[in-house]
Amino acid sequence: MSYRVPFIDPREHYRKIKSEIDFAITDTLSKGDLVLRQQLRDFEQHLAEFVGTKYAVGVNSCYHALHFSLLAAGVGPGDEVITVGHTFVATVSAIVHTGAKPVLVDVREDYNMDPAKLVAAITSKTKAIIPVHLNGRVCEMDRIMAIAEENKLAVVEDAAQALGATFKKQGAGSFGLSGCFSFYPFKSLGGLGDGGAVTTNDPEVARLATLLRFNGEDRQTGDFHYHGYTALLDNVQASVLDVKLRHLPSWINHRRKIASLYQDGLNEIKDLRLPHFHDERHFDSYQNYVIRTTHRDELRQHLKDDGVETLVHWARPMWSYEGLKLEDPRLSETSSICREVISLPMSGETTPEQVEIIVDSIKNFFATRQIPILAGAAH
Ligand SMILES: Cc1ncc(COP(=O)(O)O)c(C=O)c1O
């Protein structure tokens, strides 16, 4: 079905910077630079500068960035790694594939790890923590780092959704042992296909990720140090990501403007919780604009009927999927979130006119169902 307002518009995204992208691709291909060449090194250097770390290592997904980071932290069978129940399954799969046990804790109303729940979940087997900076908002990293230091635990940040977001002016992906990023096409810095990176200040973590992404081989000496993986960030991808990284600050500003237009349009609707959490320490990058309502499924259908495409991240708690073989951690906030959230269109291409259509449609929904709209309600 074609939507009046699509969730994202990859064709428009390409059109806006077509000449720069086309140049990067043809230049890279003309030079025959396909694997582990200058374009990758340039992108890694620019990414590290952007995040605020000494090193960045390009890999082929955030999944691999997480997996390599956990291996670098020495995580393995018999260990426990604490993360949140409200995240993409890849966060948890990375733990499972090290042989460690994932321990899932609940999130707060801003969709991020609750430090109090983290403390309660620590046992003698806990080896690492993965805070997930969801929707473009950094977790409360001062508290999480203090808890980690006190308990001698490694922190691997899942920053797949948070490139460019900060907490106390420090960039997502620069707090812990490492930060893990995704350049999946629909992320704020989206590539041409899968892609990711590990950021770190630790030379050993950078070295390990560099070896593991290329089957354990040290490219300088040709020696194999580990049983590794085939997980490179390809050179053409890196050249395109390097172009897009230059635009990212202005795209994030655009997302923030779109978010405030949504806020202006929707903040009077009582049965709607908006993602504005009034905490000056955070600079949110709005990878997603997530609203919450107890009328989620009807509202989503109404928006669809009005030609507005929305997504739900995620409709079922991951432990409800039998194949994942996860214990039910009984997380009440995560479970309600699964029933109540909708992600509205949000990208560098979303226009104020589109926001107006969406706001009108949502207002209509609540008005025609006589669900009370409370003037001036605080959210
Ligand atoms: C929070 C989170 N973690 C991890 C991932 C995995 O990223 P990738 O698809 O690059 O492996 C994603 C991707 O959507 C994500 O949103």
mmCIF file of C-alpha atoms and ligand atoms in Angstrom:
data_model
loop_
_atom_site.group_PDB
_atom_site.id
_atom_site.type_symbol
_atom_site.label_atom_id
_atom_site.label_comp_id
_atom_site.label_asym_id
_atom_site.label_seq_id
_atom_site.Cartn_x
_atom_site.Cartn_y
_atom_site.Cartn_z
ATOM 1 C CA MET A 1 0.000 0.000 0.000
ATOM 2 C CA SER A 2 1.299 3.475 -0.723
ATOM 3 C CA TYR A 3 0.977 5.938 2.147
ATOM 4 C CA ARG A 4 0.194 9.661 2.116
ATOM 5 C CA VAL A 5 2.815 9.942 4.859
ATOM 6 C CA PRO A 6 5.357 7.099 4.700
ATOM 7 C CA PHE A 7 7.302 6.185 7.826
ATOM 8 C CA ILE A 8 10.506 7.106 6.036
ATOM 9 C CA ASP A 9 11.342 8.139 2.479
ATOM 10 C CA PRO A 10 14.636 6.594 1.303
ATOM 11 C CA ARG A 11 14.243 7.940 -2.249
ATOM 12 C CA GLU A 12 13.934 11.529 -1.041
ATOM 13 C CA HIS A 13 16.842 10.944 1.337
ATOM 14 C CA TYR A 14 19.024 9.861 -1.602
ATOM 15 C CA ARG A 15 17.794 12.644 -3.893
ATOM 16 C CA LYS A 16 18.852 15.336 -1.423
ATOM 17 C CA ILE A 17 22.528 14.327 -1.422
ATOM 18 C CA LYS A 18 22.662 12.312 -4.643
ATOM 19 C CA SER A 19 25.686 14.068 -6.155
ATOM 20 C CA GLU A 20 27.806 13.565 -3.014
ATOM 21 C CA ILE A 21 26.799 9.911 -2.660
ATOM 22 C CA ASP A 22 27.319 9.159 -6.349
ATOM 23 C CA PHE A 23 30.737 10.806 -6.237
ATOM 24 C CA ALA A 24 31.800 8.802 -3.160
ATOM 25 C CA ILE A 25 30.729 5.515 -4.747
ATOM 26 C CA THR A 26 32.276 6.116 -8.182
ATOM 27 C CA ASP A 27 35.484 7.500 -6.669
ATOM 28 C CA THR A 28 35.860 4.451 -4.424
ATOM 29 C CA LEU A 29 35.054 2.011 -7.219
ATOM 30 C CA SER A 30 37.319 3.795 -9.739
ATOM 31 C CA LYS A 31 40.208 3.434 -7.335
ATOM 32 C CA GLY A 32 39.407 -0.253 -6.846
ATOM 33 C CA ASP A 33 39.235 0.331 -3.104
ATOM 34 C CA LEU A 34 36.874 -2.405 -1.977
ATOM 35 C CA VAL A 35 38.179 -3.726 1.325
ATOM 36 C CA LEU A 36 40.076 -2.193 4.269
ATOM 37 C CA ARG A 37 41.229 0.901 2.401
ATOM 38 C CA GLN A 38 41.594 4.609 3.117
ATOM 39 C CA GLN A 39 37.854 5.372 2.952
ATOM 40 C CA LEU A 40 37.245 2.987 5.856
ATOM 41 C CA ARG A 41 40.102 4.488 7.868
ATOM 42 C CA ASP A 42 38.815 8.018 7.192
ATOM 43 C CA PHE A 43 35.302 7.123 8.268
ATOM 44 C CA GLU A 44 36.575 5.402 11.416
ATOM 45 C CA GLN A 45 38.620 8.467 12.342
ATOM 46 C CA HIS A 46 35.699 10.848 11.742
ATOM 47 C CA LEU A 47 33.296 8.627 13.657
ATOM 48 C CA ALA A 48 35.653 8.409 16.649
ATOM 49 C CA GLU A 49 35.963 12.218 16.648
ATOM 50 C CA PHE A 50 32.199 12.604 16.415
ATOM 51 C CA VAL A 51 31.516 10.190 19.289
ATOM 52 C CA GLY A 52 34.441 11.420 21.399
ATOM 53 C CA THR A 53 36.564 8.268 21.614
ATOM 54 C CA LYS A 54 40.117 7.445 20.567
ATOM 55 C CA TYR A 55 39.135 4.595 18.254
ATOM 56 C CA ALA A 56 36.288 3.442 16.030
ATOM 57 C CA VAL A 57 36.314 0.087 14.262
ATOM 58 C CA GLY A 58 33.895 -0.465 11.398
ATOM 59 C CA VAL A 59 32.084 -3.797 11.398
ATOM 60 C CA ASN A 60 29.135 -5.146 9.456
ATOM 61 C CA SER A 61 26.429 -4.621 12.106
ATOM 62 C CA CYS A 62 25.706 -3.443 15.605
ATOM 63 C CA TYR A 63 25.093 -7.091 16.446
ATOM 64 C CA HIS A 64 28.756 -7.861 15.717
ATOM 65 C CA ALA A 65 29.890 -4.703 17.515
ATOM 66 C CA LEU A 66 28.059 -5.971 20.621
ATOM 67 C CA HIS A 67 29.329 -9.522 20.283
ATOM 68 C CA PHE A 68 32.968 -8.433 19.809
ATOM 69 C CA SER A 69 32.697 -5.983 22.710
ATOM 70 C CA LEU A 70 31.422 -8.692 25.042
ATOM 71 C CA LEU A 71 34.263 -10.986 23.958
ATOM 72 C CA ALA A 72 36.686 -8.108 24.618
ATOM 73 C CA ALA A 73 35.191 -7.781 28.106
ATOM 74 C CA GLY A 74 35.990 -11.454 28.675
ATOM 75 C CA VAL A 75 32.329 -12.523 28.809
ATOM 76 C CA GLY A 76 31.732 -16.239 28.312
ATOM 77 C CA PRO A 77 29.902 -19.336 29.576
ATOM 78 C CA GLY A 78 28.946 -19.154 33.257
ATOM 79 C CA ASP A 79 28.734 -15.342 33.230
ATOM 80 C CA GLU A 80 25.658 -13.153 33.456
ATOM 81 C CA VAL A 81 25.166 -9.961 31.462
ATOM 82 C CA ILE A 82 22.462 -7.500 32.505
ATOM 83 C CA THR A 83 20.511 -5.617 29.881
ATOM 84 C CA VAL A 84 16.949 -4.377 29.420
ATOM 85 C CA GLY A 85 13.896 -6.353 28.331
ATOM 86 C CA HIS A 86 12.804 -3.482 26.094
ATOM 87 C CA THR A 87 15.356 -3.636 23.284
ATOM 88 C CA PHE A 88 15.863 -5.180 19.874
ATOM 89 C CA VAL A 89 16.538 -8.892 20.100
ATOM 90 C CA ALA A 90 20.099 -8.455 18.723
ATOM 91 C CA THR A 91 21.239 -7.008 22.075
ATOM 92 C CA VAL A 92 20.241 -10.215 23.793
ATOM 93 C CA SER A 93 21.398 -12.527 20.979
ATOM 94 C CA ALA A 94 24.911 -11.068 21.301
ATOM 95 C CA ILE A 95 24.926 -12.145 24.965
ATOM 96 C CA VAL A 96 23.522 -15.590 24.197
ATOM 97 C CA HIS A 97 26.147 -16.213 21.496
ATOM 98 C CA THR A 98 28.993 -15.677 23.981
ATOM 99 C CA GLY A 99 27.545 -18.528 26.055
ATOM 100 C CA ALA A 100 26.635 -16.124 28.902
ATOM 101 C CA LYS A 101 23.171 -15.759 30.408
ATOM 102 C CA PRO A 102 21.175 -12.608 29.627
ATOM 103 C CA VAL A 103 19.505 -11.085 32.679
ATOM 104 C CA LEU A 104 16.731 -8.709 31.625
ATOM 105 C CA VAL A 105 15.663 -5.749 33.760
ATOM 106 C CA ASP A 106 12.866 -3.224 33.373
ATOM 107 C CA VAL A 107 13.020 0.254 31.895
ATOM 108 C CA ARG A 108 11.706 3.583 33.141
ATOM 109 C CA GLU A 109 9.144 5.790 31.443
ATOM 110 C CA ASP A 110 11.837 7.175 29.123
ATOM 111 C CA TYR A 111 12.293 3.601 27.793
ATOM 112 C CA ASN A 112 15.827 3.302 29.201
ATOM 113 C CA MET A 113 17.442 1.127 31.871
ATOM 114 C CA ASP A 114 16.288 1.732 35.444
ATOM 115 C CA PRO A 115 19.508 1.966 37.522
ATOM 116 C CA ALA A 116 17.686 0.725 40.636
ATOM 117 C CA LYS A 117 16.589 -2.435 38.778
ATOM 118 C CA LEU A 118 20.153 -2.858 37.544
ATOM 119 C CA VAL A 119 21.518 -2.842 41.101
ATOM 120 C CA ALA A 120 18.925 -5.406 42.195
ATOM 121 C CA ALA A 121 19.910 -7.778 39.370
ATOM 122 C CA ILE A 122 23.649 -7.927 40.115
ATOM 123 C CA THR A 123 24.912 -11.315 41.349
ATOM 124 C CA SER A 124 28.349 -12.852 41.850
ATOM 125 C CA LYS A 125 28.127 -14.110 38.247
ATOM 126 C CA THR A 126 27.496 -10.712 36.669
ATOM 127 C CA LYS A 127 30.324 -9.748 34.330
ATOM 128 C CA ALA A 128 28.950 -6.915 32.212
ATOM 129 C CA ILE A 129 26.084 -4.502 31.658
ATOM 130 C CA ILE A 130 24.585 -3.433 28.348
ATOM 131 C CA PRO A 131 22.637 -0.192 28.763
ATOM 132 C CA VAL A 132 20.599 0.459 25.622
ATOM 133 C CA HIS A 133 20.202 4.105 24.596
ATOM 134 C CA LEU A 134 16.792 3.669 23.029
ATOM 135 C CA ASN A 135 15.058 5.954 20.536
ATOM 136 C CA GLY A 136 17.982 8.412 20.519
ATOM 137 C CA ARG A 137 18.146 9.043 24.268
ATOM 138 C CA VAL A 138 21.187 8.210 26.372
ATOM 139 C CA CYS A 139 20.671 6.243 29.599
ATOM 140 C CA GLU A 140 21.475 7.852 32.939
ATOM 141 C CA MET A 141 25.129 7.018 32.429
ATOM 142 C CA ASP A 142 26.621 8.709 35.506
ATOM 143 C CA ARG A 143 24.645 6.376 37.781
ATOM 144 C CA ILE A 144 25.164 3.322 35.582
ATOM 145 C CA MET A 145 28.942 3.889 35.364
ATOM 146 C CA ALA A 146 29.150 4.409 39.137
ATOM 147 C CA ILE A 147 27.276 1.124 39.736
ATOM 148 C CA ALA A 148 29.552 -0.657 37.251
ATOM 149 C CA GLU A 149 32.714 0.685 38.864
ATOM 150 C CA GLU A 150 31.552 -0.225 42.341
ATOM 151 C CA ASN A 151 30.842 -3.789 41.231
ATOM 152 C CA LYS A 152 33.788 -4.093 38.805
ATOM 153 C CA LEU A 153 31.575 -4.727 35.782
ATOM 154 C CA ALA A 154 32.283 -3.898 32.151
ATOM 155 C CA VAL A 155 29.856 -1.552 30.394
ATOM 156 C CA VAL A 156 29.111 -2.140 26.723
ATOM 157 C CA GLU A 157 26.784 0.562 25.414
ATOM 158 C CA ASP A 158 24.179 -0.421 22.857
ATOM 159 C CA ALA A 159 24.118 2.899 21.033
ATOM 160 C CA ALA A 160 22.519 1.492 17.856
ATOM 161 C CA GLN A 161 19.794 4.141 18.081
ATOM 162 C CA ALA A 162 21.728 6.999 19.626
ATOM 163 C CA LEU A 163 24.531 8.318 17.434
ATOM 164 C CA GLY A 164 24.768 12.054 18.197
ATOM 165 C CA ALA A 165 22.724 11.921 21.408
ATOM 166 C CA THR A 166 24.462 13.130 24.571
ATOM 167 C CA PHE A 167 24.145 12.972 28.351
ATOM 168 C CA LYS A 168 25.828 15.807 30.285
ATOM 169 C CA LYS A 169 27.329 16.819 26.948
ATOM 170 C CA GLN A 170 29.087 13.441 26.525
ATOM 171 C CA GLY A 171 28.339 11.389 23.423
ATOM 172 C CA ALA A 172 26.521 8.051 23.375
ATOM 173 C CA GLY A 173 29.100 5.328 22.899
ATOM 174 C CA SER A 174 31.901 7.090 24.808
ATOM 175 C CA PHE A 175 31.106 6.187 28.427
ATOM 176 C CA GLY A 176 31.793 2.479 28.756
ATOM 177 C CA LEU A 177 34.408 -0.020 27.640
ATOM 178 C CA SER A 178 32.885 0.346 24.193
ATOM 179 C CA GLY A 179 29.964 1.799 22.272
ATOM 180 C CA CYS A 180 28.141 -0.176 19.586
ATOM 181 C CA PHE A 181 26.494 1.517 16.617
ATOM 182 C CA SER A 182 24.240 0.418 13.770
ATOM 183 C CA PHE A 183 24.220 1.848 10.261
ATOM 184 C CA TYR A 184 21.270 -0.247 9.165
ATOM 185 C CA PRO A 185 19.673 1.819 6.342
ATOM 186 C CA PHE A 186 16.907 3.318 8.471
ATOM 187 C CA LYS A 187 19.087 4.500 11.334
ATOM 188 C CA SER A 188 19.855 8.251 11.560
ATOM 189 C CA LEU A 189 23.215 7.464 9.982
ATOM 190 C CA GLY A 190 22.002 4.820 7.573
ATOM 191 C CA GLY A 191 24.200 2.985 5.092
ATOM 192 C CA LEU A 192 23.380 1.114 1.895
ATOM 193 C CA GLY A 193 22.872 -2.123 3.796
ATOM 194 C CA ASP A 194 24.033 -3.581 7.091
ATOM 195 C CA GLY A 195 26.843 -1.816 8.895
ATOM 196 C CA GLY A 196 28.034 -0.989 12.369
ATOM 197 C CA ALA A 197 30.960 0.124 14.507
ATOM 198 C CA VAL A 198 32.660 -0.305 17.857
ATOM 199 C CA THR A 199 33.895 2.882 19.521
ATOM 200 C CA THR A 200 36.341 2.723 22.422
ATOM 201 C CA ASN A 201 39.203 4.420 24.250
ATOM 202 C CA ASP A 202 40.845 1.071 24.943
ATOM 203 C CA PRO A 203 43.487 0.052 22.363
ATOM 204 C CA GLU A 204 43.041 -3.633 23.226
ATOM 205 C CA VAL A 205 39.295 -3.518 22.511
ATOM 206 C CA ALA A 206 39.976 -1.769 19.204
ATOM 207 C CA ARG A 207 42.632 -4.335 18.326
ATOM 208 C CA LEU A 208 40.409 -7.290 19.186
ATOM 209 C CA ALA A 209 37.483 -5.931 17.130
ATOM 210 C CA THR A 210 39.877 -5.285 14.221
ATOM 211 C CA LEU A 211 41.110 -8.880 14.313
ATOM 212 C CA LEU A 212 37.745 -10.529 14.950
ATOM 213 C CA ARG A 213 36.084 -8.745 12.005
ATOM 214 C CA PHE A 214 38.628 -10.288 9.637
ATOM 215 C CA ASN A 215 38.699 -13.934 10.691
ATOM 216 C CA GLY A 216 41.196 -13.292 13.461
ATOM 217 C CA GLU A 217 43.939 -12.194 11.061
ATOM 218 C CA ASP A 218 46.411 -9.406 11.763
ATOM 219 C CA ARG A 219 46.626 -7.773 8.328
ATOM 220 C CA GLN A 220 50.110 -6.393 8.989
ATOM 221 C CA THR A 221 51.721 -9.739 9.751
ATOM 222 C CA GLY A 222 49.265 -12.211 8.216
ATOM 223 C CA ASP A 223 49.147 -14.127 11.526
ATOM 224 C CA PHE A 224 45.882 -15.565 12.801
ATOM 225 C CA HIS A 225 45.301 -14.830 16.488
ATOM 226 C CA TYR A 226 41.735 -16.032 17.042
ATOM 227 C CA HIS A 227 38.911 -17.932 15.441
ATOM 228 C CA GLY A 228 37.215 -14.811 14.187
ATOM 229 C CA TYR A 229 34.298 -13.811 11.993
ATOM 230 C CA THR A 230 33.681 -12.358 8.548
ATOM 231 C CA ALA A 231 32.290 -9.014 9.621
ATOM 232 C CA LEU A 232 33.927 -6.117 7.811
ATOM 233 C CA LEU A 233 32.392 -2.754 7.130
ATOM 234 C CA ASP A 234 32.903 -2.624 3.368
ATOM 235 C CA ASN A 235 34.820 0.236 1.857
ATOM 236 C CA VAL A 236 32.065 1.565 -0.438
ATOM 237 C CA GLN A 237 29.731 1.613 2.552
ATOM 238 C CA ALA A 238 32.330 3.481 4.606
ATOM 239 C CA SER A 239 32.745 6.114 1.876
ATOM 240 C CA VAL A 240 28.981 6.728 1.797
ATOM 241 C CA LEU A 241 28.724 6.805 5.601
ATOM 242 C CA ASP A 242 31.567 9.314 5.716
ATOM 243 C CA VAL A 243 29.594 11.641 3.419
ATOM 244 C CA LYS A 244 26.447 11.237 5.495
ATOM 245 C CA LEU A 245 28.258 11.754 8.810
ATOM 246 C CA ARG A 246 28.971 15.343 7.734
ATOM 247 C CA HIS A 247 25.213 15.929 7.411
ATOM 248 C CA LEU A 248 24.237 14.158 10.607
ATOM 249 C CA PRO A 249 24.262 17.189 12.959
ATOM 250 C CA SER A 250 21.815 19.057 10.715
ATOM 251 C CA TRP A 251 19.645 15.944 10.309
ATOM 252 C CA ILE A 252 19.510 15.578 14.097
ATOM 253 C CA ASN A 253 18.487 19.230 14.441
ATOM 254 C CA HIS A 254 15.760 18.584 11.907
ATOM 255 C CA ARG A 255 14.536 15.572 13.893
ATOM 256 C CA ARG A 256 14.466 17.689 17.049
ATOM 257 C CA LYS A 257 12.367 20.338 15.278
ATOM 258 C CA ILE A 258 9.947 17.677 14.037
ATOM 259 C CA ALA A 259 9.755 16.300 17.594
ATOM 260 C CA SER A 260 8.833 19.716 18.966
ATOM 261 C CA LEU A 261 6.148 20.134 16.291
ATOM 262 C CA TYR A 262 4.655 16.810 17.378
ATOM 263 C CA GLN A 263 4.839 18.016 20.974
ATOM 264 C CA ASP A 264 3.076 21.310 20.169
ATOM 265 C CA GLY A 265 0.363 19.477 18.263
ATOM 266 C CA LEU A 266 -0.254 16.571 20.625
ATOM 267 C CA ASN A 267 0.522 17.675 24.170
ATOM 268 C CA GLU A 268 -3.077 18.385 25.097
ATOM 269 C CA ILE A 269 -4.311 14.857 24.507
ATOM 270 C CA LYS A 270 -4.741 13.207 27.859
ATOM 271 C CA ASP A 271 -4.443 9.565 26.824
ATOM 272 C CA LEU A 272 -1.182 10.126 25.003
ATOM 273 C CA ARG A 273 2.278 10.032 26.532
ATOM 274 C CA LEU A 274 4.861 11.894 24.501
ATOM 275 C CA PRO A 275 8.638 11.317 24.525
ATOM 276 C CA HIS A 276 9.613 14.617 26.156
ATOM 277 C CA PHE A 277 11.073 14.008 29.574
ATOM 278 C CA HIS A 278 12.234 17.463 30.673
ATOM 279 C CA ASP A 279 15.728 16.663 31.871
ATOM 280 C CA GLU A 280 18.272 19.253 30.801
ATOM 281 C CA ARG A 281 21.141 16.783 31.075
ATOM 282 C CA HIS A 282 19.952 14.972 27.952
ATOM 283 C CA PHE A 283 20.280 15.975 24.303
ATOM 284 C CA ASP A 284 18.010 13.532 22.454
ATOM 285 C CA SER A 285 18.563 12.704 18.789
ATOM 286 C CA TYR A 286 15.079 11.221 18.162
ATOM 287 C CA GLN A 287 15.979 8.113 16.211
ATOM 288 C CA ASN A 288 12.327 7.285 16.846
ATOM 289 C CA TYR A 289 9.380 9.388 17.969
ATOM 290 C CA VAL A 290 7.445 7.024 20.211
ATOM 291 C CA ILE A 291 4.034 7.866 21.651
ATOM 292 C CA ARG A 292 2.102 5.757 24.115
ATOM 293 C CA THR A 293 -1.646 5.215 24.439
ATOM 294 C CA THR A 294 -3.948 2.574 25.874
ATOM 295 C CA HIS A 295 -5.854 2.785 22.543
ATOM 296 C CA ARG A 296 -2.783 1.801 20.524
ATOM 297 C CA ASP A 297 -4.194 -0.727 18.071
ATOM 298 C CA GLU A 298 -7.278 1.356 17.203
ATOM 299 C CA LEU A 299 -5.191 4.516 16.806
ATOM 300 C CA ARG A 300 -2.719 2.706 14.571
ATOM 301 C CA GLN A 301 -5.539 1.412 12.368
ATOM 302 C CA HIS A 302 -7.061 4.903 12.230
ATOM 303 C CA LEU A 303 -3.724 6.395 11.119
ATOM 304 C CA LYS A 304 -3.357 3.665 8.500
ATOM 305 C CA ASP A 305 -6.850 4.405 7.166
ATOM 306 C CA ASP A 306 -5.768 8.054 6.939
ATOM 307 C CA GLY A 307 -2.681 7.063 4.913
ATOM 308 C CA VAL A 308 -0.122 7.426 7.712
ATOM 309 C CA GLU A 309 2.443 4.657 8.089
ATOM 310 C CA THR A 310 3.528 3.829 11.644
ATOM 311 C CA LEU A 311 5.600 1.076 13.243
ATOM 312 C CA VAL A 312 5.548 -0.656 16.607
ATOM 313 C CA HIS A 313 8.831 -1.300 18.419
ATOM 314 C CA TRP A 314 7.999 -3.966 19.701
ATOM 315 C CA ALA A 315 4.574 -5.554 19.938
ATOM 316 C CA ARG A 316 5.564 -8.572 22.041
ATOM 317 C CA PRO A 317 8.116 -8.947 24.834
ATOM 318 C CA MET A 318 10.969 -11.010 23.451
ATOM 319 C CA TRP A 319 10.654 -13.681 26.136
ATOM 320 C CA SER A 320 7.206 -14.544 24.746
ATOM 321 C CA TYR A 321 8.857 -16.053 21.638
ATOM 322 C CA GLU A 322 9.389 -19.724 22.389
ATOM 323 C CA GLY A 323 12.306 -20.060 19.975
ATOM 324 C CA LEU A 324 14.397 -17.544 21.914
ATOM 325 C CA LYS A 325 14.296 -19.759 25.007
ATOM 326 C CA LEU A 326 14.379 -16.838 27.439
ATOM 327 C CA GLU A 327 13.046 -17.001 30.980
ATOM 328 C CA ASP A 328 10.060 -14.739 31.667
ATOM 329 C CA PRO A 329 11.644 -11.948 33.752
ATOM 330 C CA ARG A 330 8.191 -10.498 34.630
ATOM 331 C CA LEU A 331 8.889 -6.920 33.642
ATOM 332 C CA SER A 332 5.676 -4.961 34.021
ATOM 333 C CA GLU A 333 6.799 -1.699 32.393
ATOM 334 C CA THR A 334 8.282 -3.501 29.377
ATOM 335 C CA SER A 335 5.065 -5.520 28.981
ATOM 336 C CA SER A 336 2.834 -2.412 29.068
ATOM 337 C CA ILE A 337 5.125 -0.639 26.627
ATOM 338 C CA CYS A 338 4.661 -3.507 24.156
ATOM 339 C CA ARG A 339 0.874 -2.981 24.351
ATOM 340 C CA GLU A 340 0.936 0.813 24.164
ATOM 341 C CA VAL A 341 3.668 2.224 21.896
ATOM 342 C CA ILE A 342 3.526 3.532 18.332
ATOM 343 C CA SER A 343 6.451 5.048 16.442
ATOM 344 C CA LEU A 344 5.329 7.982 14.306
ATOM 345 C CA PRO A 345 7.076 8.998 11.060
ATOM 346 C CA MET A 346 10.425 10.564 11.956
ATOM 347 C CA SER A 347 13.420 11.118 9.712
ATOM 348 C CA GLY A 348 15.547 13.806 8.135
ATOM 349 C CA GLU A 349 12.896 13.964 5.400
ATOM 350 C CA THR A 350 9.764 14.253 7.552
ATOM 351 C CA THR A 351 8.155 17.632 6.796
ATOM 352 C CA PRO A 352 6.131 20.031 8.991
ATOM 353 C CA GLU A 353 3.206 19.516 6.570
ATOM 354 C CA GLN A 354 3.334 15.771 7.202
ATOM 355 C CA VAL A 355 3.374 16.366 10.962
ATOM 356 C CA GLU A 356 0.252 18.516 10.544
ATOM 357 C CA ILE A 357 -1.552 15.676 8.742
ATOM 358 C CA ILE A 358 -0.558 13.220 11.478
ATOM 359 C CA VAL A 359 -1.493 15.555 14.344
ATOM 360 C CA ASP A 360 -4.907 16.265 12.770
ATOM 361 C CA SER A 361 -5.516 12.572 12.283
ATOM 362 C CA ILE A 362 -4.618 11.750 15.900
ATOM 363 C CA LYS A 363 -6.736 14.604 17.257
ATOM 364 C CA ASN A 364 -9.639 13.402 15.146
ATOM 365 C CA PHE A 365 -9.245 9.910 16.518
ATOM 366 C CA PHE A 366 -9.547 11.041 20.116
ATOM 367 C CA ALA A 367 -12.299 13.594 19.369
ATOM 368 C CA THR A 368 -14.584 11.189 17.482
ATOM 369 C CA ARG A 369 -14.255 8.527 20.162
ATOM 370 C CA GLN A 370 -14.922 11.091 22.863
ATOM 371 C CA ILE A 371 -11.769 10.109 24.662
ATOM 372 C CA PRO A 372 -11.248 13.166 26.854
ATOM 373 C CA ILE A 373 -8.810 15.785 25.671
ATOM 374 C CA LEU A 374 -7.527 17.751 28.612
ATOM 375 C CA ALA A 375 -6.484 21.287 27.788
ATOM 376 C CA GLY A 376 -2.999 22.095 29.018
ATOM 377 C CA ALA A 377 -2.296 18.583 30.356
ATOM 378 C CA ALA A 378 1.325 18.109 31.340
ATOM 379 C CA HIS A 379 3.243 15.187 29.903
HETATM 380 C C1 LIG B 1 18.751 -1.159 20.142
HETATM 381 C C2 LIG B 1 19.339 -1.951 19.018
HETATM 382 N N1 LIG B 1 20.371 -2.781 19.260
HETATM 383 C C3 LIG B 1 20.930 -3.504 18.281
HETATM 384 C C4 LIG B 1 20.483 -3.437 16.986
HETATM 385 C C5 LIG B 1 21.114 -4.289 15.939
HETATM 386 O O1 LIG B 1 21.691 -3.522 14.919
HETATM 387 P P1 LIG B 1 22.157 -4.200 13.567
HETATM 388 O O2 LIG B 1 20.941 -4.424 12.744
HETATM 389 O O3 LIG B 1 23.112 -3.218 12.948
HETATM 390 O O4 LIG B 1 22.850 -5.476 13.934
HETATM 391 C C6 LIG B 1 19.426 -2.587 16.674
HETATM 392 C C7 LIG B 1 18.903 -2.508 15.314
HETATM 393 O O5 LIG B 1 17.798 -2.139 15.047
HETATM 394 C C8 LIG B 1 18.829 -1.829 17.715
HETATM 395 O O6 LIG B 1 17.801 -1.013 17.476
#
